[in-house]
PDB file of C-alpha atoms in Angstrom:
ATOM      1  CA  MET A 163      83.993  80.192  98.862  1.00 79.00           C
ATOM      2  CA  ALA A 164      81.112  82.450  99.868  1.00 85.00           C
ATOM      3  CA  TYR A 165      80.465  82.907 103.580  1.00 93.00           C
ATOM      4  CA  ASP A 166      76.828  83.398 104.559  1.00 95.00           C
ATOM      5  CA  ASP A 167      76.840  82.948 108.336  1.00 96.00           C
ATOM      6  CA  PRO A 168      75.037  85.890 110.000  1.00 95.00           C
ATOM      7  CA  THR A 169      77.079  85.350 113.200  1.00 97.00           C
ATOM      8  CA  THR A 170      80.539  85.525 111.571  1.00 98.00           C
ATOM      9  CA  LEU A 171      80.886  86.420 107.885  1.00 98.00           C
ATOM     10  CA  VAL A 172      78.429  87.272 105.129  1.00 98.00           C
ATOM     11  CA  SER A 173      79.086  87.798 101.430  1.00 98.00           C
ATOM     12  CA  THR A 174      78.335  90.929  99.428  1.00 98.00           C
ATOM     13  CA  ASP A 175      75.599  88.917  97.660  1.00 98.00           C
ATOM     14  CA  TRP A 176      74.009  88.110 101.013  1.00 98.00           C
ATOM     15  CA  LEU A 177      74.076  91.730 102.148  1.00 98.00           C
ATOM     16  CA  ALA A 178      72.647  92.984  98.854  1.00 98.00           C
ATOM     17  CA  GLN A 179      69.752  90.540  99.208  1.00 98.00           C
ATOM     18  CA  HIS A 180      69.053  91.569 102.817  1.00 98.00           C
ATOM     19  CA  LEU A 181      69.855  95.292 102.666  1.00 98.00           C
ATOM     20  CA  GLN A 182      66.179  96.282 102.832  1.00 96.00           C
ATOM     21  CA  ASP A 183      65.335  93.965 105.744  1.00 97.00           C
ATOM     22  CA  PRO A 184      63.684  96.147 108.433  1.00 95.00           C
ATOM     23  CA  ASP A 185      65.810  94.792 111.265  1.00 96.00           C
ATOM     24  CA  LEU A 186      69.154  94.861 109.463  1.00 98.00           C
ATOM     25  CA  ARG A 187      71.665  97.503 110.535  1.00 98.00           C
ATOM     26  CA  VAL A 188      74.919  98.156 108.669  1.00 98.00           C
ATOM     27  CA  ILE A 189      77.995  99.707 110.308  1.00 98.00           C
ATOM     28  CA  ASP A 190      81.035 101.310 108.690  1.00 98.00           C
ATOM     29  CA  ALA A 191      83.820 100.552 111.174  1.00 98.00           C
ATOM     30  CA  SER A 192      86.730 101.879 109.112  1.00 98.00           C
ATOM     31  CA  TRP A 193      89.880 102.789 111.061  1.00 98.00           C
ATOM     32  CA  TYR A 194      93.468 103.247 109.935  1.00 95.00           C
ATOM     33  CA  LEU A 195      96.885 103.794 111.436  1.00 89.00           C
ATOM     34  CA  PRO A 196      97.925 107.459 111.330  1.00 84.00           C
ATOM     35  CA  ASP A 197     100.587 106.828 108.677  1.00 84.00           C
ATOM     36  CA  ALA A 198      97.933 105.528 106.267  1.00 90.00           C
ATOM     37  CA  GLY A 199      96.912 109.118 105.554  1.00 93.00           C
ATOM     38  CA  ARG A 200      93.216 108.223 105.421  1.00 96.00           C
ATOM     39  CA  ASP A 201      90.284 109.873 107.212  1.00 97.00           C
ATOM     40  CA  PRO A 202      87.653 107.176 107.774  1.00 98.00           C
ATOM     41  CA  ARG A 203      84.839 109.539 108.783  1.00 98.00           C
ATOM     42  CA  ALA A 204      85.417 111.780 105.762  1.00 98.00           C
ATOM     43  CA  GLU A 205      85.436 108.728 103.497  1.00 98.00           C
ATOM     44  CA  TYR A 206      82.193 107.537 105.081  1.00 98.00           C
ATOM     45  CA  GLN A 207      80.571 110.918 104.489  1.00 98.00           C
ATOM     46  CA  THR A 208      81.614 110.756 100.832  1.00 98.00           C
ATOM     47  CA  ALA A 209      80.332 107.233 100.153  1.00 98.00           C
ATOM     48  CA  HIS A 210      79.011 104.347 102.223  1.00 98.00           C
ATOM     49  CA  ILE A 211      76.716 101.360 101.885  1.00 98.00           C
ATOM     50  CA  PRO A 212      73.103 102.618 101.952  1.00 98.00           C
ATOM     51  CA  GLY A 213      71.852 103.041 105.520  1.00 98.00           C
ATOM     52  CA  ALA A 214      75.251 102.455 107.122  1.00 98.00           C
ATOM     53  CA  ARG A 215      76.108 104.116 110.431  1.00 98.00           C
ATOM     54  CA  PHE A 216      79.675 105.173 111.276  1.00 98.00           C
ATOM     55  CA  PHE A 217      81.313 103.519 114.297  1.00 98.00           C
ATOM     56  CA  ASP A 218      84.224 105.567 115.667  1.00 98.00           C
ATOM     57  CA  ILE A 219      86.601 103.028 117.227  1.00 98.00           C
ATOM     58  CA  ASP A 220      88.629 105.757 118.926  1.00 97.00           C
ATOM     59  CA  GLU A 221      85.577 107.408 120.530  1.00 98.00           C
ATOM     60  CA  ILE A 222      83.400 104.382 121.357  1.00 98.00           C
ATOM     61  CA  ALA A 223      86.110 103.252 123.737  1.00 98.00           C
ATOM     62  CA  ASP A 224      87.239 103.523 127.340  1.00 98.00           C
ATOM     63  CA  LEU A 225      88.693 107.016 127.256  1.00 97.00           C
ATOM     64  CA  ARG A 226      89.686 106.718 130.922  1.00 97.00           C
ATOM     65  CA  SER A 227      92.526 104.441 129.814  1.00 97.00           C
ATOM     66  CA  ASP A 228      95.873 105.740 128.572  1.00 94.00           C
ATOM     67  CA  LEU A 229      95.855 102.925 126.021  1.00 95.00           C
ATOM     68  CA  PRO A 230      94.209 103.519 122.628  1.00 95.00           C
ATOM     69  CA  HIS A 231      90.634 102.393 121.857  1.00 95.00           C
ATOM     70  CA  MET A 232      90.235  99.962 124.734  1.00 98.00           C
ATOM     71  CA  ALA A 233      86.831  98.241 124.883  1.00 98.00           C
ATOM     72  CA  PRO A 234      84.118 100.700 125.939  1.00 98.00           C
ATOM     73  CA  PRO A 235      82.284 100.500 129.260  1.00 98.00           C
ATOM     74  CA  VAL A 236      78.870  98.850 128.952  1.00 98.00           C
ATOM     75  CA  GLU A 237      76.976 102.074 129.618  1.00 97.00           C
ATOM     76  CA  LYS A 238      78.864 103.962 126.924  1.00 98.00           C
ATOM     77  CA  PHE A 239      78.349 101.198 124.378  1.00 98.00           C
ATOM     78  CA  ILE A 240      74.604 101.165 125.055  1.00 98.00           C
ATOM     79  CA  SER A 241      74.413 104.949 124.805  1.00 97.00           C
ATOM     80  CA  ARG A 242      76.301 105.119 121.511  1.00 97.00           C
ATOM     81  CA  MET A 243      74.362 102.252 119.936  1.00 97.00           C
ATOM     82  CA  ARG A 244      71.002 103.777 120.892  1.00 96.00           C
ATOM     83  CA  ALA A 245      72.129 107.064 119.356  1.00 95.00           C
ATOM     84  CA  MET A 246      72.962 105.127 116.179  1.00 96.00           C
ATOM     85  CA  GLY A 247      69.553 103.452 116.175  1.00 97.00           C
ATOM     86  CA  ILE A 248      70.938  99.997 116.930  1.00 98.00           C
ATOM     87  CA  GLY A 249      69.305  97.837 119.595  1.00 97.00           C
ATOM     88  CA  ASP A 250      67.734  94.541 120.590  1.00 97.00           C
ATOM     89  CA  GLY A 251      66.388  92.462 117.738  1.00 96.00           C
ATOM     90  CA  HIS A 252      68.665  93.964 115.130  1.00 97.00           C
ATOM     91  CA  HIS A 253      71.016  91.954 112.977  1.00 98.00           C
ATOM     92  CA  VAL A 254      74.229  93.894 112.422  1.00 98.00           C
ATOM     93  CA  VAL A 255      76.640  93.669 109.491  1.00 98.00           C
ATOM     94  CA  ILE A 256      79.979  95.475 109.840  1.00 98.00           C
ATOM     95  CA  TYR A 257      82.421  96.477 107.116  1.00 98.00           C
ATOM     96  CA  ASP A 258      85.516  98.630 106.685  1.00 98.00           C
ATOM     97  CA  GLY A 259      87.279 100.455 103.885  1.00 98.00           C
ATOM     98  CA  ALA A 260      90.326  98.178 103.840  1.00 97.00           C
ATOM     99  CA  GLY A 261      88.468  94.912 103.203  1.00 96.00           C
ATOM    100  CA  ALA A 262      89.112  93.184 106.509  1.00 95.00           C
ATOM    101  CA  TYR A 263      91.060  95.288 108.979  1.00 98.00           C
ATOM    102  CA  SER A 264      89.040  97.036 111.681  1.00 98.00           C
ATOM    103  CA  ALA A 265      85.558  95.561 111.138  1.00 98.00           C
ATOM    104  CA  PRO A 266      86.414  92.343 113.047  1.00 98.00           C
ATOM    105  CA  ARG A 267      87.342  94.468 116.072  1.00 98.00           C
ATOM    106  CA  VAL A 268      83.820  95.920 116.169  1.00 98.00           C
ATOM    107  CA  TRP A 269      82.370  92.427 115.569  1.00 98.00           C
ATOM    108  CA  TRP A 270      84.312  91.308 118.659  1.00 98.00           C
ATOM    109  CA  THR A 271      83.106  94.349 120.622  1.00 98.00           C
ATOM    110  CA  PHE A 272      79.490  93.405 119.947  1.00 98.00           C
ATOM    111  CA  ARG A 273      80.214  89.829 121.042  1.00 98.00           C
ATOM    112  CA  LEU A 274      81.896  91.172 124.186  1.00 98.00           C
ATOM    113  CA  MET A 275      78.583  92.902 124.896  1.00 98.00           C
ATOM    114  CA  GLY A 276      76.674  89.629 124.481  1.00 98.00           C
ATOM    115  CA  LYS A 277      75.426  90.238 120.934  1.00 98.00           C
ATOM    116  CA  SER A 278      75.660  87.236 118.605  1.00 96.00           C
ATOM    117  CA  ASP A 279      73.558  88.417 115.632  1.00 97.00           C
ATOM    118  CA  VAL A 280      76.483  90.277 114.148  1.00 98.00           C
ATOM    119  CA  ALA A 281      78.668  89.537 111.130  1.00 98.00           C
ATOM    120  CA  VAL A 282      81.505  91.042 109.124  1.00 98.00           C
ATOM    121  CA  LEU A 283      81.056  91.770 105.429  1.00 98.00           C
ATOM    122  CA  ASP A 284      83.540  89.487 103.670  1.00 98.00           C
ATOM    123  CA  GLY A 285      85.773  91.633 101.483  1.00 98.00           C
ATOM    124  CA  GLY A 286      84.359  94.841 102.952  1.00 98.00           C
ATOM    125  CA  PHE A 287      83.722  98.086 101.139  1.00 98.00           C
ATOM    126  CA  PRO A 288      86.403  97.528  98.460  1.00 98.00           C
ATOM    127  CA  LYS A 289      84.663  94.372  97.245  1.00 98.00           C
ATOM    128  CA  TRP A 290      81.228  96.027  97.453  1.00 98.00           C
ATOM    129  CA  GLN A 291      82.440  98.934  95.317  1.00 98.00           C
ATOM    130  CA  ALA A 292      84.358  96.720  92.877  1.00 98.00           C
ATOM    131  CA  GLU A 293      81.111  94.900  92.152  1.00 98.00           C
ATOM    132  CA  GLY A 294      79.377  98.173  91.307  1.00 98.00           C
ATOM    133  CA  ARG A 295      76.886  97.967  94.153  1.00 98.00           C
ATOM    134  CA  ALA A 296      74.893 100.903  95.505  1.00 98.00           C
ATOM    135  CA  VAL A 297      76.519 103.568  97.698  1.00 98.00           C
ATOM    136  CA  GLU A 298      75.216 106.853  99.080  1.00 98.00           C
ATOM    137  CA  ASP A 299      76.437 109.938 100.903  1.00 98.00           C
ATOM    138  CA  LEU A 300      73.273 110.553 102.944  1.00 95.00           C
ATOM    139  CA  PRO A 301      73.164 110.209 106.728  1.00 93.00           C
ATOM    140  CA  PRO A 302      70.896 107.353 107.851  1.00 94.00           C
ATOM    141  CA  VAL A 303      67.469 107.934 109.337  1.00 91.00           C
ATOM    142  CA  VAL A 304      67.942 106.935 112.983  1.00 93.00           C
ATOM    143  CA  ARG A 305      65.252 105.875 115.425  1.00 91.00           C
ATOM    144  CA  ASP A 306      66.140 105.172 119.037  1.00 88.00           C
ATOM    145  CA  ARG A 307      66.052 101.500 119.950  1.00 91.00           C
ATOM    146  CA  HIS A 308      66.474  99.915 123.377  1.00 93.00           C
ATOM    147  CA  MET A 309      69.540  97.736 123.832  1.00 96.00           C
ATOM    148  CA  THR A 310      70.197  95.107 126.490  1.00 96.00           C
ATOM    149  CA  VAL A 311      73.814  94.123 127.144  1.00 97.00           C
ATOM    150  CA  GLN A 312      75.356  91.161 128.984  1.00 97.00           C
ATOM    151  CA  ARG A 313      79.112  91.627 129.003  1.00 98.00           C
ATOM    152  CA  GLN A 314      81.047  88.424 128.283  1.00 98.00           C
ATOM    153  CA  ALA A 315      84.141  88.926 130.421  1.00 98.00           C
ATOM    154  CA  HIS A 316      85.799  85.728 129.174  1.00 98.00           C
ATOM    155  CA  LEU A 317      86.253  87.268 125.715  1.00 98.00           C
ATOM    156  CA  VAL A 318      88.844  89.817 126.898  1.00 98.00           C
ATOM    157  CA  LYS A 319      92.120  89.398 128.801  1.00 98.00           C
ATOM    158  CA  ASP A 320      94.208  91.923 130.717  1.00 98.00           C
ATOM    159  CA  VAL A 321      97.966  92.080 131.123  1.00 98.00           C
ATOM    160  CA  THR A 322      97.981  90.047 134.355  1.00 98.00           C
ATOM    161  CA  GLN A 323      96.014  87.219 132.761  1.00 98.00           C
ATOM    162  CA  VAL A 324      98.237  87.219 129.682  1.00 98.00           C
ATOM    163  CA  ALA A 325     101.407  87.193 131.793  1.00 98.00           C
ATOM    164  CA  ALA A 326     100.086  84.134 133.638  1.00 98.00           C
ATOM    165  CA  ALA A 327      99.157  82.459 130.343  1.00 98.00           C
ATOM    166  CA  SER A 328     102.652  83.135 129.001  1.00 98.00           C
ATOM    167  CA  LYS A 329     104.246  81.577 132.068  1.00 98.00           C
ATOM    168  CA  LEU A 330     101.914  78.566 132.344  1.00 98.00           C
ATOM    169  CA  SER A 331     101.518  77.855 128.602  1.00 97.00           C
ATOM    170  CA  ASP A 332      97.873  76.945 129.178  1.00 98.00           C
ATOM    171  CA  TYR A 333      96.704  79.194 126.323  1.00 98.00           C
ATOM    172  CA  ALA A 334      97.801  79.538 122.733  1.00 98.00           C
ATOM    173  CA  ILE A 335      98.911  83.184 122.521  1.00 98.00           C
ATOM    174  CA  ILE A 336      98.747  84.349 118.905  1.00 98.00           C
ATOM    175  CA  ASP A 337     100.226  87.624 117.629  1.00 98.00           C
ATOM    176  CA  ALA A 338      98.699  89.197 114.490  1.00 98.00           C
ATOM    177  CA  ARG A 339     101.528  91.670 113.810  1.00 98.00           C
ATOM    178  CA  SER A 340     103.933  91.412 110.890  1.00 97.00           C
ATOM    179  CA  PRO A 341     106.787  88.899 111.157  1.00 98.00           C
ATOM    180  CA  GLY A 342     109.338  91.718 111.438  1.00 97.00           C
ATOM    181  CA  ARG A 343     107.611  93.357 114.365  1.00 97.00           C
ATOM    182  CA  PHE A 344     107.033  89.970 116.034  1.00 98.00           C
ATOM    183  CA  ALA A 345     110.719  89.044 115.689  1.00 98.00           C
ATOM    184  CA  GLY A 346     111.836  92.465 116.909  1.00 97.00           C
ATOM    185  CA  THR A 347     113.765  93.242 113.714  1.00 96.00           C
ATOM    186  CA  ASP A 348     111.339  95.993 112.627  1.00 95.00           C
ATOM    187  CA  PRO A 349     110.714  99.004 114.880  1.00 91.00           C
ATOM    188  CA  GLU A 350     107.346  99.558 116.498  1.00 91.00           C
ATOM    189  CA  PRO A 351     105.282 102.364 114.937  1.00 86.00           C
ATOM    190  CA  ARG A 352     104.587 103.829 118.373  1.00 86.00           C
ATOM    191  CA  PRO A 353     107.602 105.481 120.057  1.00 87.00           C
ATOM    192  CA  GLY A 354     108.832 104.211 123.393  1.00 87.00           C
ATOM    193  CA  LEU A 355     107.857 100.576 122.933  1.00 93.00           C
ATOM    194  CA  ARG A 356     110.317  97.730 123.109  1.00 96.00           C
ATOM    195  CA  SER A 357     110.534  95.397 120.113  1.00 96.00           C
ATOM    196  CA  GLY A 358     109.738  91.687 120.166  1.00 97.00           C
ATOM    197  CA  HIS A 359     106.865  89.519 121.357  1.00 98.00           C
ATOM    198  CA  ILE A 360     105.261  87.887 124.378  1.00 98.00           C
ATOM    199  CA  PRO A 361     107.294  84.815 125.350  1.00 98.00           C
ATOM    200  CA  GLY A 362     105.624  81.632 124.115  1.00 98.00           C
ATOM    201  CA  SER A 363     103.428  83.403 121.587  1.00 98.00           C
ATOM    202  CA  ARG A 364     103.142  82.398 117.939  1.00 98.00           C
ATOM    203  CA  ASN A 365     102.973  84.676 114.931  1.00 98.00           C
ATOM    204  CA  VAL A 366     100.034  84.556 112.533  1.00 98.00           C
ATOM    205  CA  HIS A 367     100.157  87.790 110.542  1.00 98.00           C
ATOM    206  CA  PHE A 368      96.549  88.735 109.889  1.00 98.00           C
ATOM    207  CA  GLU A 369      97.224  89.147 106.165  1.00 98.00           C
ATOM    208  CA  ALA A 370      98.011  85.418 105.945  1.00 98.00           C
ATOM    209  CA  LEU A 371      94.330  84.701 106.688  1.00 98.00           C
ATOM    210  CA  LEU A 372      93.037  86.710 103.746  1.00 98.00           C
ATOM    211  CA  ASN A 373      92.742  86.180 100.025  1.00 97.00           C
ATOM    212  CA  ALA A 374      94.050  88.786  97.589  1.00 94.00           C
ATOM    213  CA  ASP A 375      90.615  90.462  97.438  1.00 94.00           C
ATOM    214  CA  GLY A 376      90.414  90.870 101.217  1.00 95.00           C
ATOM    215  CA  THR A 377      87.999  87.984 101.744  1.00 97.00           C
ATOM    216  CA  MET A 378      88.643  85.335 104.378  1.00 98.00           C
ATOM    217  CA  LYS A 379      90.274  82.081 103.360  1.00 98.00           C
ATOM    218  CA  SER A 380      88.339  78.820 103.681  1.00 98.00           C
ATOM    219  CA  PRO A 381      88.172  77.122 107.092  1.00 98.00           C
ATOM    220  CA  ASP A 382      90.588  74.396 105.962  1.00 98.00           C
ATOM    221  CA  ASP A 383      93.071  76.953 104.648  1.00 98.00           C
ATOM    222  CA  LEU A 384      92.761  79.004 107.835  1.00 98.00           C
ATOM    223  CA  ARG A 385      93.490  75.940 109.935  1.00 98.00           C
ATOM    224  CA  ALA A 386      96.552  75.215 107.830  1.00 98.00           C
ATOM    225  CA  VAL A 387      97.886  78.757 108.428  1.00 98.00           C
ATOM    226  CA  PHE A 388      97.522  78.458 112.215  1.00 98.00           C
ATOM    227  CA  GLU A 389      99.051  74.990 112.295  1.00 98.00           C
ATOM    228  CA  ALA A 390     101.985  76.053 110.104  1.00 98.00           C
ATOM    229  CA  ALA A 391     102.693  78.805 112.638  1.00 98.00           C
ATOM    230  CA  GLY A 392     102.874  76.227 115.424  1.00 98.00           C
ATOM    231  CA  VAL A 393      99.608  77.221 117.112  1.00 98.00           C
ATOM    232  CA  ASN A 394      98.177  74.465 119.317  1.00 98.00           C
ATOM    233  CA  LEU A 395      94.490  74.649 118.357  1.00 98.00           C
ATOM    234  CA  LYS A 396      93.558  72.270 121.178  1.00 98.00           C
ATOM    235  CA  LYS A 397      94.223  75.062 123.682  1.00 98.00           C
ATOM    236  CA  PRO A 398      92.058  78.124 124.332  1.00 98.00           C
ATOM    237  CA  ALA A 399      93.467  81.106 122.482  1.00 98.00           C
ATOM    238  CA  ILE A 400      94.450  84.680 123.334  1.00 99.00           C
ATOM    239  CA  THR A 401      95.053  87.010 120.397  1.00 98.00           C
ATOM    240  CA  SER A 402      97.238  90.097 120.397  1.00 98.00           C
ATOM    241  CA  CYS A 403      98.554  92.713 117.958  1.00 98.00           C
ATOM    242  CA  GLY A 404      99.653  96.344 118.292  1.00 96.00           C
ATOM    243  CA  THR A 405      96.549  97.887 119.875  1.00 96.00           C
ATOM    244  CA  GLY A 406      93.921  95.121 119.821  1.00 97.00           C
ATOM    245  CA  VAL A 407      92.396  95.924 116.408  1.00 98.00           C
ATOM    246  CA  THR A 408      93.867  93.409 113.952  1.00 98.00           C
ATOM    247  CA  ALA A 409      94.018  90.790 116.726  1.00 98.00           C
ATOM    248  CA  ALA A 410      90.255  90.428 116.261  1.00 98.00           C
ATOM    249  CA  ILE A 411      90.809  89.234 112.679  1.00 98.00           C
ATOM    250  CA  LEU A 412      92.389  86.160 114.275  1.00 98.00           C
ATOM    251  CA  ASN A 413      89.376  85.742 116.573  1.00 98.00           C
ATOM    252  CA  LEU A 414      87.022  85.920 113.603  1.00 98.00           C
ATOM    253  CA  ALA A 415      89.090  83.316 111.758  1.00 98.00           C
ATOM    254  CA  LEU A 416      89.131  81.039 114.815  1.00 98.00           C
ATOM    255  CA  GLU A 417      85.357  81.349 115.132  1.00 98.00           C
ATOM    256  CA  VAL A 418      84.905  80.533 111.434  1.00 97.00           C
ATOM    257  CA  MET A 419      87.057  77.426 111.966  1.00 97.00           C
ATOM    258  CA  GLY A 420      84.873  76.288 114.846  1.00 97.00           C
ATOM    259  CA  HIS A 421      87.413  77.167 117.569  1.00 97.00           C
ATOM    260  CA  ARG A 422      85.061  78.754 120.112  1.00 96.00           C
ATOM    261  CA  ASN A 423      87.350  79.423 123.085  1.00 98.00           C
ATOM    262  CA  HIS A 424      89.249  82.614 122.259  1.00 98.00           C
ATOM    263  CA  ALA A 425      89.790  86.079 123.726  1.00 98.00           C
ATOM    264  CA  VAL A 426      91.506  89.357 122.804  1.00 98.00           C
ATOM    265  CA  TYR A 427      94.364  90.816 124.842  1.00 98.00           C
ATOM    266  CA  ASP A 428      92.948  94.322 124.680  1.00 98.00           C
ATOM    267  CA  GLY A 429      96.092  96.201 125.680  1.00 98.00           C
ATOM    268  CA  SER A 430      98.191  94.150 123.246  1.00 98.00           C
ATOM    269  CA  TRP A 431     101.776  95.161 122.454  1.00 98.00           C
ATOM    270  CA  THR A 432     101.146  98.842 123.207  1.00 97.00           C
ATOM    271  CA  GLU A 433     100.717  97.786 126.831  1.00 97.00           C
ATOM    272  CA  TRP A 434     103.119  94.828 127.026  1.00 98.00           C
ATOM    273  CA  GLY A 435     105.949  96.648 125.250  1.00 97.00           C
ATOM    274  CA  MET A 436     105.619  99.608 127.610  1.00 94.00           C
ATOM    275  CA  TYR A 437     106.519  97.828 130.852  1.00 92.00           C
ATOM    276  CA  ASP A 438     110.184  96.995 131.459  1.00 92.00           C
ATOM    277  CA  ASP A 439     109.296  94.376 134.070  1.00 94.00           C
ATOM    278  CA  LEU A 440     107.490  92.181 131.520  1.00 97.00           C
ATOM    279  CA  PRO A 441     109.678  89.707 129.613  1.00 97.00           C
ATOM    280  CA  VAL A 442     110.167  90.132 125.873  1.00 97.00           C
ATOM    281  CA  ALA A 443     111.275  87.490 123.375  1.00 97.00           C
ATOM    282  CA  THR A 444     112.848  88.237 120.003  1.00 96.00           C
ATOM    283  CA  GLY A 445     113.448  86.244 116.843  1.00 93.00           C
ATOM    284  CA  PRO A 446     110.982  83.860 115.201  1.00 89.00           C
ATOM    285  CA  ALA A 447     108.685  81.762 117.386  1.00 80.00           C
TER     286      ALA A 447
END
């Protein structure tokens, strides 16, 4: 199916038709784990969708935190978006070089800042390129634009809130990591972290939500994946992963399904697995 919802997912056809719209802004939000051996900024400079700006997830973040790429303070987000020529009245479409990996995290960041006119490109840059669509290596022409932000605090959870949710079982806690990492049988890629998962959480590996071409499965198929994993979709949801990036793929899928009450545990396993006083479960959910 082709998604054409400018608040969640849009197809490559949709973006191609709207690429020249004066108030459309496109963002390349590519980000990779260090062992991927890929440089997202260098790849952007080599080829990107015409007019796209580069969003550096590691820099547009709360650098006061010891945890990686935590959500940026409001003032920093506003400053960086104005410098990128993105502001009020713009519709934003976000993509990444993996298909659907880091773009949903930036979609969630915009929503955290109260911006709803923002969507992810379904299938991302790989699908755009496979279809032979236009790319360029030129930097965009940027004009400063005012941005107003209203932070939506309910869209993010901290470790204290997640610990309470784990104990009370009043939220569905959903982990986007691989089954091996969730079960504790595979080591964590970051040294010093315990292996396992938050007690009471369920495992929905983000790849299970995607088709072979990196596009999102249909709402009915998405629902079936969550239900097969034992997720109670009647509860509000908290998503988690390694560092809060791929967790947002789950949030995007939930939103597409019509499940509106969901948040990201921003510290995710990098934070939870660090503290010996927090309980850890192992094995399948």
